[in-house]
Amino acid sequence: MVLRRAAVTPFLWSWCESRFGSGWSMSMIAPPAPLSSDPLVQEEIGAMAEHGTDCELPQRRTGSKEQQNGKFADGVSVAERKQREKEDRLGLVLWKKPLVTLHYFFLETLITLKDWTWKLCQRKGAVFSVLVLFAVFSMVYSIEGAHQKYVQYLEKKFLWCAYWVGLGVLSSVGLGTGLHTFLLYLGPHIASVTLAAYECNSVDFPEPPYPEQIICPQDEMVGGGISLWAIISKVRLEACMWGAGTAIGELPPYFMARAARLSGTEPDDEDYEEFEEMLEQAESAQDFATRAKLAVQKMVQKVGFFGILACASIPNPLFDLAGITCGHFLVPFWTFFGATLIGKAVIKMHIQKLFVIITFSKHIVEQMVSLIGVVPVLGASLQKPFSDYLEAQRAKLHHRAGVGTPAGENWLSWLFEKVVIIMVCYFVCSIVNSMAQSYAKRMQSKKYSEEKTK
């Protein structure tokens, strides 16, 4: 009898809810008339009446404002409230609410610094080891001796590599809108080396001033031509370090999703929330963007290492989803990072280098400048500044020490510098906006938690 009652109970509960609502009890079924002709329902009601029990469903604890139907007391659903809060956060930007944005930015910065300090205090051994190494290197750096030339060489290489790794991290780590450091720094650097290599017929630029300034060597090659492989080799270190930085910048989404999956808690990250919603609505996906994200997710999940390698080896704006997928499905760290590092620092960087080098090779650049002159009406006026710019660059390449500085740059160089400054400033503003919005979301989550516990 007990087994039979336990098997029937879910059915009876669903029937009672459909008839009386979710908050029904035995007092609501007092009328003597039979409630249903179903013998199973009548038998269960009779047994409950004998024992004096109420048929009340176990329910999760809800706040005073949140109802079981997914709505708050003011009639606003959970989805509508989240959408409204998201719109409020997105409106928190410097050009709309500067004082509030800066205030929230400073508060979020203090919280972040506090969290980092706490994490460092928990890793006292690692911090102590780093401090000891720093002290040893400082002593070696300050002591005079024959080793100083090697120290200076290693210092120069280390700072040069750290510069490009940092630019790579800024390009992919997800701070603000992201800084397109390939277009602003690495691409122009490769283009400058390419133009100089074809003009000097050599890549053996004197160091110094290279890499700060490119000057043709004294003994310029007369015969033959510069090879494509020589130019690739010249910029390989910078490109690989930049690619390694982009691979490091992809780690935060992976660690966030992995920690959320292991702990079972809901992370405070909208990308991860969208990823979970995408998995729930995988069967009903209609738009192209969602189908593309699902394709990346399935490739990474099913193919593993080579799927991650394929996604990382091509310019892929959806690669953040690959990191979230790998973290969510607990892909081993070295499988994810190894495939990402090989794909971005080796395969993808060689593809991008080839594109830039071929695009800025001598004959293609000359053809592009000549084609500009074909443009009706504005062709001649547009062609002249480009020709002047190329001539100025050639003059700088052949500049010798003590001869005097070539003429100043034309408006193209000035315009590019201003574009770089504007993009960097916008990037900094986007970081401020993003951190202020993070603090606003933190406050909204705290308010929501307090409402649930009331």
CSV table of C-alpha atoms in Angstrom, one decimal:
chain,number,residue,atom,x,y,z
A,1,MET,CA,0.0,0.0,0.0
A,2,VAL,CA,2.8,2.3,0.8
A,3,LEU,CA,4.5,1.7,-2.5
A,4,ARG,CA,1.3,2.2,-4.3
A,5,ARG,CA,0.6,5.5,-2.6
A,6,ALA,CA,4.1,6.8,-3.3
A,7,ALA,CA,3.6,6.0,-6.9
A,8,VAL,CA,0.2,7.7,-7.1
A,9,THR,CA,1.2,10.9,-5.2
A,10,PRO,CA,2.7,12.9,-8.1
A,11,PHE,CA,-0.3,12.2,-10.2
A,12,LEU,CA,-2.7,13.3,-7.4
A,13,TRP,CA,-0.6,16.5,-6.7
A,14,SER,CA,-0.8,17.5,-10.4
A,15,TRP,CA,-4.6,16.9,-10.4
A,16,CYS,CA,-5.1,18.9,-7.2
A,17,GLU,CA,-3.0,21.8,-8.6
A,18,SER,CA,-5.0,21.9,-11.8
A,19,ARG,CA,-8.3,22.0,-9.9
A,20,PHE,CA,-7.5,24.2,-6.8
A,21,GLY,CA,-4.3,25.9,-7.6
A,22,SER,CA,-0.8,25.5,-6.2
A,23,GLY,CA,-1.7,26.5,-2.6
A,24,TRP,CA,-4.5,23.9,-2.0
A,25,SER,CA,-5.0,21.9,1.3
A,26,MET,CA,-7.4,19.3,2.7
A,27,SER,CA,-9.7,22.1,3.9
A,28,MET,CA,-10.5,22.8,0.2
A,29,ILE,CA,-11.8,19.3,-0.5
A,30,ALA,CA,-14.2,19.0,2.5
A,31,PRO,CA,-17.4,18.7,0.3
A,32,PRO,CA,-18.8,15.2,0.5
A,33,ALA,CA,-19.4,14.9,-3.2
A,34,PRO,CA,-16.8,12.9,-5.0
A,35,LEU,CA,-14.1,15.1,-6.5
A,36,SER,CA,-13.3,12.8,-9.3
A,37,SER,CA,-14.5,9.5,-10.7
A,38,ASP,CA,-10.9,8.3,-11.0
A,39,PRO,CA,-10.5,5.5,-8.4
A,40,LEU,CA,-6.8,6.3,-7.9
A,41,VAL,CA,-7.6,9.9,-7.0
A,42,GLN,CA,-10.4,9.0,-4.6
A,43,GLU,CA,-8.2,6.3,-2.9
A,44,GLU,CA,-5.4,8.8,-2.3
A,45,ILE,CA,-7.7,11.5,-0.9
A,46,GLY,CA,-9.3,9.0,1.5
A,47,ALA,CA,-5.9,7.9,2.8
A,48,MET,CA,-4.8,11.5,3.3
A,49,ALA,CA,-8.0,12.4,5.2
A,50,GLU,CA,-7.5,9.4,7.5
A,51,HIS,CA,-4.0,10.5,8.5
A,52,GLY,CA,-5.0,14.2,8.7
A,53,THR,CA,-2.3,15.3,6.2
A,54,ASP,CA,-2.3,18.3,3.9
A,55,CYS,CA,-1.4,17.9,0.3
A,56,GLU,CA,1.1,20.7,-0.1
A,57,LEU,CA,3.9,20.6,-2.5
A,58,PRO,CA,7.5,21.1,-1.4
A,59,GLN,CA,8.5,24.4,-2.8
A,60,ARG,CA,11.7,26.4,-3.0
A,61,ARG,CA,11.9,29.3,-0.7
A,62,THR,CA,10.8,32.5,-2.4
A,63,GLY,CA,10.9,36.1,-1.3
A,64,SER,CA,8.0,38.2,-0.6
A,65,LYS,CA,8.2,39.8,-4.0
A,66,GLU,CA,8.9,36.8,-6.1
A,67,GLN,CA,6.0,34.5,-7.0
A,68,GLN,CA,6.0,30.9,-8.1
A,69,ASN,CA,4.9,31.8,-11.6
A,70,GLY,CA,8.2,33.6,-12.3
A,71,LYS,CA,6.8,37.1,-11.6
A,72,PHE,CA,7.4,39.7,-8.9
A,73,ALA,CA,4.8,41.4,-6.9
A,74,ASP,CA,4.6,44.3,-9.3
A,75,GLY,CA,3.7,41.9,-12.2
A,76,VAL,CA,7.1,42.1,-13.9
A,77,SER,CA,8.5,38.7,-14.9
A,78,VAL,CA,12.1,37.7,-14.1
A,79,ALA,CA,13.1,37.9,-17.8
A,80,GLU,CA,11.7,41.4,-18.1
A,81,ARG,CA,13.4,42.5,-14.9
A,82,LYS,CA,16.8,41.2,-16.1
A,83,GLN,CA,16.3,42.9,-19.5
A,84,ARG,CA,15.4,46.2,-17.8
A,85,GLU,CA,18.5,45.9,-15.4
A,86,LYS,CA,20.7,45.2,-18.4
A,87,GLU,CA,19.5,48.3,-20.2
A,88,ASP,CA,20.1,50.4,-17.1
A,89,ARG,CA,23.7,49.0,-16.9
A,90,LEU,CA,24.4,49.7,-20.6
A,91,GLY,CA,23.3,53.3,-20.1
A,92,LEU,CA,26.0,53.8,-17.5
A,93,VAL,CA,28.7,55.3,-19.7
A,94,LEU,CA,31.0,58.4,-19.4
A,95,TRP,CA,29.2,60.5,-22.0
A,96,LYS,CA,25.8,60.1,-20.4
A,97,LYS,CA,26.4,59.8,-16.6
A,98,PRO,CA,30.1,60.8,-16.1
A,99,LEU,CA,30.0,61.3,-12.3
A,100,VAL,CA,28.1,58.1,-11.5
A,101,THR,CA,30.3,56.1,-13.9
A,102,LEU,CA,33.5,57.4,-12.4
A,103,HIS,CA,32.2,56.7,-8.9
A,104,TYR,CA,31.2,53.1,-9.7
A,105,PHE,CA,34.5,52.7,-11.6
A,106,PHE,CA,36.6,53.6,-8.5
A,107,LEU,CA,34.5,51.4,-6.2
A,108,GLU,CA,34.9,48.4,-8.6
A,109,THR,CA,38.6,49.1,-8.8
A,110,LEU,CA,38.9,49.0,-5.0
A,111,ILE,CA,37.0,45.7,-4.9
A,112,THR,CA,39.1,44.2,-7.6
A,113,LEU,CA,42.3,45.3,-5.9
A,114,LYS,CA,41.0,43.9,-2.6
A,115,ASP,CA,40.3,40.5,-4.3
A,116,TRP,CA,43.7,40.4,-5.9
A,117,THR,CA,45.4,41.2,-2.6
A,118,TRP,CA,43.5,38.5,-0.9
A,119,LYS,CA,44.4,35.9,-3.5
A,120,LEU,CA,48.1,36.9,-3.3
A,121,CYS,CA,48.0,36.5,0.5
A,122,GLN,CA,46.7,33.0,-0.1
A,123,ARG,CA,49.7,32.2,-2.3
A,124,LYS,CA,52.5,33.4,0.0
A,125,GLY,CA,54.9,30.8,-1.3
A,126,ALA,CA,54.6,31.9,-4.9
A,127,VAL,CA,54.9,35.6,-3.9
A,128,PHE,CA,58.0,34.9,-1.9
A,129,SER,CA,59.6,33.0,-4.7
A,130,VAL,CA,58.9,35.8,-7.2
A,131,LEU,CA,60.4,38.4,-4.7
A,132,VAL,CA,63.6,36.3,-4.2
A,133,LEU,CA,64.0,35.9,-8.0
A,134,PHE,CA,63.5,39.7,-8.4
A,135,ALA,CA,66.1,40.4,-5.8
A,136,VAL,CA,68.6,38.0,-7.4
A,137,PHE,CA,68.1,39.6,-10.9
A,138,SER,CA,68.4,43.1,-9.3
A,139,MET,CA,71.8,42.1,-7.8
A,140,VAL,CA,73.0,40.7,-11.1
A,141,TYR,CA,71.8,43.7,-13.0
A,142,SER,CA,73.6,46.2,-10.6
A,143,ILE,CA,76.9,44.5,-10.2
A,144,GLU,CA,79.6,45.6,-12.8
A,145,GLY,CA,81.4,43.0,-14.8
A,146,ALA,CA,81.9,41.2,-18.1
A,147,HIS,CA,78.4,39.7,-17.8
A,148,GLN,CA,76.8,43.1,-18.3
A,149,LYS,CA,76.7,42.9,-22.1
A,150,TYR,CA,74.7,39.7,-21.8
A,151,VAL,CA,72.4,41.2,-19.1
A,152,GLN,CA,71.7,44.2,-21.4
A,153,TYR,CA,71.0,41.9,-24.3
A,154,LEU,CA,68.6,39.8,-22.3
A,155,GLU,CA,67.0,42.9,-20.9
A,156,LYS,CA,66.4,44.3,-24.3
A,157,LYS,CA,64.9,41.0,-25.6
A,158,PHE,CA,62.8,40.5,-22.6
A,159,LEU,CA,61.3,44.0,-22.7
A,160,TRP,CA,60.7,43.7,-26.5
A,161,CYS,CA,58.9,40.4,-26.1
A,162,ALA,CA,56.9,41.6,-23.1
A,163,TYR,CA,55.8,44.6,-25.1
A,164,TRP,CA,54.3,42.4,-27.9
A,165,VAL,CA,52.9,39.9,-25.4
A,166,GLY,CA,51.1,42.7,-23.6
A,167,LEU,CA,49.7,44.1,-26.8
A,168,GLY,CA,48.4,40.6,-27.6
A,169,VAL,CA,46.8,40.2,-24.2
A,170,LEU,CA,45.1,43.6,-24.6
A,171,SER,CA,43.7,42.5,-28.0
A,172,SER,CA,41.9,39.4,-26.7
A,173,VAL,CA,41.5,39.6,-22.9
A,174,GLY,CA,38.1,41.3,-23.2
A,175,LEU,CA,38.8,44.6,-21.4
A,176,GLY,CA,36.2,47.1,-22.6
A,177,THR,CA,35.8,46.9,-26.3
A,178,GLY,CA,39.2,45.3,-26.9
A,179,LEU,CA,42.2,47.1,-28.4
A,180,HIS,CA,42.9,46.1,-32.0
A,181,THR,CA,46.6,46.0,-31.5
A,182,PHE,CA,47.3,44.1,-34.7
A,183,LEU,CA,45.9,46.9,-36.9
A,184,LEU,CA,47.5,49.6,-34.8
A,185,TYR,CA,50.9,48.2,-33.9
A,186,LEU,CA,51.9,44.8,-35.3
A,187,GLY,CA,50.5,45.2,-38.8
A,188,PRO,CA,52.2,48.6,-39.4
A,189,HIS,CA,55.5,47.2,-37.9
A,190,ILE,CA,55.4,44.3,-40.4
A,191,ALA,CA,54.5,46.7,-43.2
A,192,SER,CA,57.4,49.0,-42.3
A,193,VAL,CA,59.9,46.1,-42.3
A,194,THR,CA,58.5,44.8,-45.6
A,195,LEU,CA,58.9,48.2,-47.3
A,196,ALA,CA,62.3,48.7,-45.9
A,197,ALA,CA,63.4,45.2,-46.9
A,198,TYR,CA,62.5,45.8,-50.5
A,199,GLU,CA,64.0,49.3,-50.5
A,200,CYS,CA,67.3,48.3,-48.8
A,201,ASN,CA,67.4,44.9,-50.5
A,202,SER,CA,68.3,43.5,-47.1
A,203,VAL,CA,66.9,42.8,-43.6
A,204,ASP,CA,70.2,43.3,-41.7
A,205,PHE,CA,69.1,46.6,-40.3
A,206,PRO,CA,71.7,48.1,-37.8
A,207,GLU,CA,70.8,47.6,-34.1
A,208,PRO,CA,70.4,50.1,-32.6
A,209,PRO,CA,68.4,52.0,-33.8
A,210,TYR,CA,66.3,49.0,-35.0
A,211,PRO,CA,63.6,48.2,-33.9
A,212,GLU,CA,62.8,51.8,-32.8
A,213,GLN,CA,63.9,53.1,-36.2
A,214,ILE,CA,64.7,51.3,-39.4
A,215,ILE,CA,67.7,52.4,-41.4
A,216,CYS,CA,69.3,50.6,-44.4
A,217,PRO,CA,72.7,49.0,-43.6
A,218,GLN,CA,75.9,50.7,-44.9
A,219,ASP,CA,76.7,47.8,-47.2
A,220,GLU,CA,73.5,47.5,-49.1
A,221,MET,CA,73.1,44.5,-51.4
A,222,VAL,CA,73.2,45.4,-55.0
A,223,GLY,CA,72.4,42.2,-56.9
A,224,GLY,CA,69.5,39.7,-56.4
A,225,GLY,CA,66.3,40.4,-54.5
A,226,ILE,CA,65.0,40.0,-51.0
A,227,SER,CA,63.1,36.8,-50.4
A,228,LEU,CA,59.7,36.4,-48.7
A,229,TRP,CA,61.1,34.0,-46.2
A,230,ALA,CA,63.8,36.5,-45.1
A,231,ILE,CA,61.1,39.1,-44.2
A,232,ILE,CA,59.0,36.4,-42.4
A,233,SER,CA,62.0,35.5,-40.3
A,234,LYS,CA,62.7,39.1,-39.5
A,235,VAL,CA,59.3,39.7,-37.9
A,236,ARG,CA,58.8,36.1,-36.5
A,237,LEU,CA,59.7,37.0,-32.9
A,238,GLU,CA,57.3,40.0,-32.7
A,239,ALA,CA,54.5,38.1,-34.4
A,240,CYS,CA,54.8,35.0,-32.3
A,241,MET,CA,55.0,36.9,-29.0
A,242,TRP,CA,51.9,38.9,-30.0
A,243,GLY,CA,50.1,35.6,-30.9
A,244,ALA,CA,51.1,34.1,-27.5
A,245,GLY,CA,49.6,37.2,-25.8
A,246,THR,CA,46.3,36.6,-27.6
A,247,ALA,CA,46.4,33.0,-26.5
A,248,ILE,CA,46.9,34.1,-22.8
A,249,GLY,CA,44.1,36.6,-23.2
A,250,GLU,CA,41.7,33.7,-24.0
A,251,LEU,CA,42.2,32.0,-20.6
A,252,PRO,CA,39.8,34.1,-18.5
A,253,PRO,CA,36.6,32.7,-20.2
A,254,TYR,CA,38.0,29.2,-19.8
A,255,PHE,CA,38.7,29.5,-16.1
A,256,MET,CA,35.4,31.3,-15.4
A,257,ALA,CA,33.3,28.5,-17.1
A,258,ARG,CA,35.4,25.7,-15.6
A,259,ALA,CA,35.0,27.2,-12.0
A,260,ALA,CA,31.3,27.6,-12.5
A,261,ARG,CA,30.9,24.0,-13.7
A,262,LEU,CA,32.9,22.6,-10.8
A,263,SER,CA,31.3,24.7,-8.1
A,264,GLY,CA,27.8,24.5,-9.5
A,265,THR,CA,27.3,28.2,-8.9
A,266,GLU,CA,26.0,30.7,-11.4
A,267,PRO,CA,28.9,33.0,-12.5
A,268,ASP,CA,28.5,36.7,-12.8
A,269,ASP,CA,29.2,36.7,-16.5
A,270,GLU,CA,26.7,37.5,-19.3
A,271,ASP,CA,28.6,35.6,-21.9
A,272,TYR,CA,28.3,32.4,-19.9
A,273,GLU,CA,24.6,33.1,-19.3
A,274,GLU,CA,24.1,33.4,-23.1
A,275,PHE,CA,26.1,30.2,-23.6
A,276,GLU,CA,23.8,28.3,-21.2
A,277,GLU,CA,20.7,29.8,-22.9
A,278,MET,CA,22.1,28.8,-26.3
A,279,LEU,CA,22.5,25.2,-25.1
A,280,GLU,CA,19.0,25.1,-23.9
A,281,GLN,CA,17.6,26.5,-27.1
A,282,ALA,CA,19.9,24.5,-29.4
A,283,GLU,CA,17.0,22.7,-31.2
A,284,SER,CA,15.0,25.9,-32.0
A,285,ALA,CA,18.0,28.1,-33.2
A,286,GLN,CA,17.1,29.9,-36.4
A,287,ASP,CA,19.3,32.9,-36.9
A,288,PHE,CA,22.8,32.6,-38.5
A,289,ALA,CA,24.7,33.9,-35.5
A,290,THR,CA,23.3,31.3,-33.1
A,291,ARG,CA,23.9,28.5,-35.6
A,292,ALA,CA,27.5,29.6,-36.1
A,293,LYS,CA,28.0,29.6,-32.3
A,294,LEU,CA,26.5,26.2,-32.0
A,295,ALA,CA,28.8,24.9,-34.8
A,296,VAL,CA,31.8,26.2,-32.9
A,297,GLN,CA,30.6,24.6,-29.7
A,298,LYS,CA,29.9,21.2,-31.4
A,299,MET,CA,33.3,21.2,-33.1
A,300,VAL,CA,35.2,22.0,-29.9
A,301,GLN,CA,33.1,19.5,-27.9
A,302,LYS,CA,33.3,16.6,-30.4
A,303,VAL,CA,36.7,17.0,-32.1
A,304,GLY,CA,38.7,18.2,-29.0
A,305,PHE,CA,42.3,19.3,-29.5
A,306,PHE,CA,42.1,19.6,-33.3
A,307,GLY,CA,38.7,21.3,-33.1
A,308,ILE,CA,40.2,24.0,-30.8
A,309,LEU,CA,43.3,24.2,-33.1
A,310,ALA,CA,41.1,24.8,-36.1
A,311,CYS,CA,39.1,27.5,-34.3
A,312,ALA,CA,42.3,29.2,-33.1
A,313,SER,CA,44.1,29.0,-36.4
A,314,ILE,CA,41.8,31.4,-38.3
A,315,PRO,CA,40.5,34.9,-37.5
A,316,ASN,CA,37.5,33.9,-35.5
A,317,PRO,CA,35.4,36.4,-33.5
A,318,LEU,CA,33.6,33.5,-31.8
A,319,PHE,CA,36.7,32.0,-30.2
A,320,ASP,CA,35.6,33.3,-26.8
A,321,LEU,CA,32.8,30.8,-27.1
A,322,ALA,CA,35.4,28.0,-27.6
A,323,GLY,CA,37.0,29.0,-24.3
A,324,ILE,CA,33.7,28.9,-22.5
A,325,THR,CA,32.8,25.6,-24.1
A,326,CYS,CA,36.1,24.0,-23.1
A,327,GLY,CA,35.7,25.3,-19.5
A,328,HIS,CA,32.1,24.2,-19.3
A,329,PHE,CA,32.8,20.6,-20.5
A,330,LEU,CA,36.0,20.4,-18.3
A,331,VAL,CA,38.5,20.1,-21.2
A,332,PRO,CA,42.0,19.7,-19.7
A,333,PHE,CA,43.9,23.0,-19.4
A,334,TRP,CA,46.9,22.0,-21.5
A,335,THR,CA,44.7,20.6,-24.2
A,336,PHE,CA,42.9,23.9,-24.5
A,337,PHE,CA,45.9,26.2,-24.0
A,338,GLY,CA,48.3,24.1,-26.1
A,339,ALA,CA,45.9,24.0,-29.1
A,340,THR,CA,45.2,27.8,-28.6
A,341,LEU,CA,48.9,28.7,-28.4
A,342,ILE,CA,49.9,26.6,-31.5
A,343,GLY,CA,46.9,28.0,-33.5
A,344,LYS,CA,47.3,31.6,-32.6
A,345,ALA,CA,51.1,32.0,-32.2
A,346,VAL,CA,52.2,29.8,-35.1
A,347,ILE,CA,49.6,29.0,-37.7
A,348,LYS,CA,47.4,32.1,-37.5
A,349,MET,CA,50.3,34.5,-37.2
A,350,HIS,CA,52.0,33.1,-40.3
A,351,ILE,CA,48.8,33.5,-42.3
A,352,GLN,CA,48.5,37.2,-41.1
A,353,LYS,CA,52.2,37.9,-41.7
A,354,LEU,CA,52.0,36.5,-45.3
A,355,PHE,CA,48.9,38.7,-46.0
A,356,VAL,CA,50.6,41.9,-44.8
A,357,ILE,CA,54.0,41.1,-46.4
A,358,ILE,CA,52.4,40.3,-49.8
A,359,THR,CA,50.1,43.4,-49.5
A,360,PHE,CA,53.0,45.8,-48.8
A,361,SER,CA,55.5,44.3,-51.3
A,362,LYS,CA,57.1,46.8,-53.5
A,363,HIS,CA,55.3,46.1,-56.8
A,364,ILE,CA,51.9,45.8,-55.2
A,365,VAL,CA,52.3,49.1,-53.3
A,366,GLU,CA,53.3,50.9,-56.5
A,367,GLN,CA,50.4,49.4,-58.4
A,368,MET,CA,47.9,50.5,-55.6
A,369,VAL,CA,49.3,54.0,-55.7
A,370,SER,CA,49.0,54.2,-59.5
A,371,LEU,CA,45.4,52.9,-59.3
A,372,ILE,CA,44.5,55.7,-56.9
A,373,GLY,CA,45.3,58.1,-59.7
A,374,VAL,CA,42.6,56.5,-61.9
A,375,VAL,CA,39.8,57.5,-59.5
A,376,PRO,CA,37.8,60.2,-61.3
A,377,VAL,CA,38.0,63.8,-60.1
A,378,LEU,CA,39.9,63.1,-56.8
A,379,GLY,CA,42.4,60.7,-58.2
A,380,ALA,CA,45.3,63.1,-58.7
A,381,SER,CA,44.8,64.9,-55.4
A,382,LEU,CA,44.7,61.6,-53.5
A,383,GLN,CA,47.6,60.1,-55.3
A,384,LYS,CA,50.1,62.9,-54.4
A,385,PRO,CA,50.1,62.5,-50.6
A,386,PHE,CA,50.5,58.7,-50.9
A,387,SER,CA,53.5,59.2,-53.3
A,388,ASP,CA,55.0,61.8,-51.0
A,389,TYR,CA,54.6,59.5,-48.0
A,390,LEU,CA,56.4,56.7,-49.8
A,391,GLU,CA,59.2,59.0,-50.9
A,392,ALA,CA,59.6,60.3,-47.3
A,393,GLN,CA,59.8,56.7,-46.0
A,394,ARG,CA,62.5,55.9,-48.6
A,395,ALA,CA,64.5,59.0,-47.6
A,396,LYS,CA,64.3,58.0,-43.9
A,397,LEU,CA,65.6,54.5,-44.7
A,398,HIS,CA,68.7,55.9,-46.4
A,399,HIS,CA,69.3,58.5,-43.7
A,400,ARG,CA,72.8,58.5,-42.3
A,401,ALA,CA,74.0,59.7,-38.9
A,402,GLY,CA,75.2,63.2,-39.0
A,403,VAL,CA,73.6,64.0,-42.4
A,404,GLY,CA,70.5,65.7,-40.9
A,405,THR,CA,66.9,64.7,-40.4
A,406,PRO,CA,64.7,64.2,-43.5
A,407,ALA,CA,61.7,66.5,-44.0
A,408,GLY,CA,58.7,66.1,-41.6
A,409,GLU,CA,55.9,63.6,-42.2
A,410,ASN,CA,52.9,64.5,-44.4
A,411,TRP,CA,49.3,64.6,-43.3
A,412,LEU,CA,48.8,60.8,-43.8
A,413,SER,CA,51.3,60.1,-41.0
A,414,TRP,CA,49.8,62.8,-38.8
A,415,LEU,CA,46.3,61.3,-39.4
A,416,PHE,CA,47.4,57.8,-38.5
A,417,GLU,CA,48.9,59.0,-35.3
A,418,LYS,CA,45.7,60.8,-34.3
A,419,VAL,CA,43.6,57.7,-35.2
A,420,VAL,CA,45.8,55.6,-32.9
A,421,ILE,CA,45.4,58.1,-30.1
A,422,ILE,CA,41.6,58.3,-30.5
A,423,MET,CA,41.3,54.5,-30.5
A,424,VAL,CA,43.5,54.1,-27.4
A,425,CYS,CA,41.5,56.8,-25.6
A,426,TYR,CA,38.2,55.1,-26.6
A,427,PHE,CA,39.6,51.8,-25.3
A,428,VAL,CA,40.4,53.4,-21.9
A,429,CYS,CA,36.9,54.9,-21.7
A,430,SER,CA,35.4,51.5,-22.5
A,431,ILE,CA,37.3,49.9,-19.7
A,432,VAL,CA,36.0,52.6,-17.3
A,433,ASN,CA,32.4,52.0,-18.6
A,434,SER,CA,32.8,48.2,-18.3
A,435,MET,CA,34.0,48.3,-14.7
A,436,ALA,CA,31.3,50.7,-13.7
A,437,GLN,CA,28.7,48.4,-15.3
A,438,SER,CA,30.2,45.5,-13.4
A,439,TYR,CA,29.7,47.3,-10.1
A,440,ALA,CA,26.2,48.2,-11.1
A,441,LYS,CA,25.5,44.5,-11.8
A,442,ARG,CA,27.1,43.6,-8.5
A,443,MET,CA,24.7,46.0,-6.7
A,444,GLN,CA,21.7,44.6,-8.6
A,445,SER,CA,22.6,41.1,-7.7
A,446,LYS,CA,23.0,42.1,-4.0
A,447,LYS,CA,19.5,43.7,-4.0
A,448,TYR,CA,18.0,40.7,-5.7
A,449,SER,CA,19.5,38.4,-3.1
A,450,GLU,CA,18.2,40.5,-0.2
A,451,GLU,CA,14.7,40.4,-1.7
A,452,LYS,CA,14.8,36.6,-1.9
A,453,THR,CA,15.8,36.2,1.7
A,454,LYS,CA,13.0,38.5,3.0
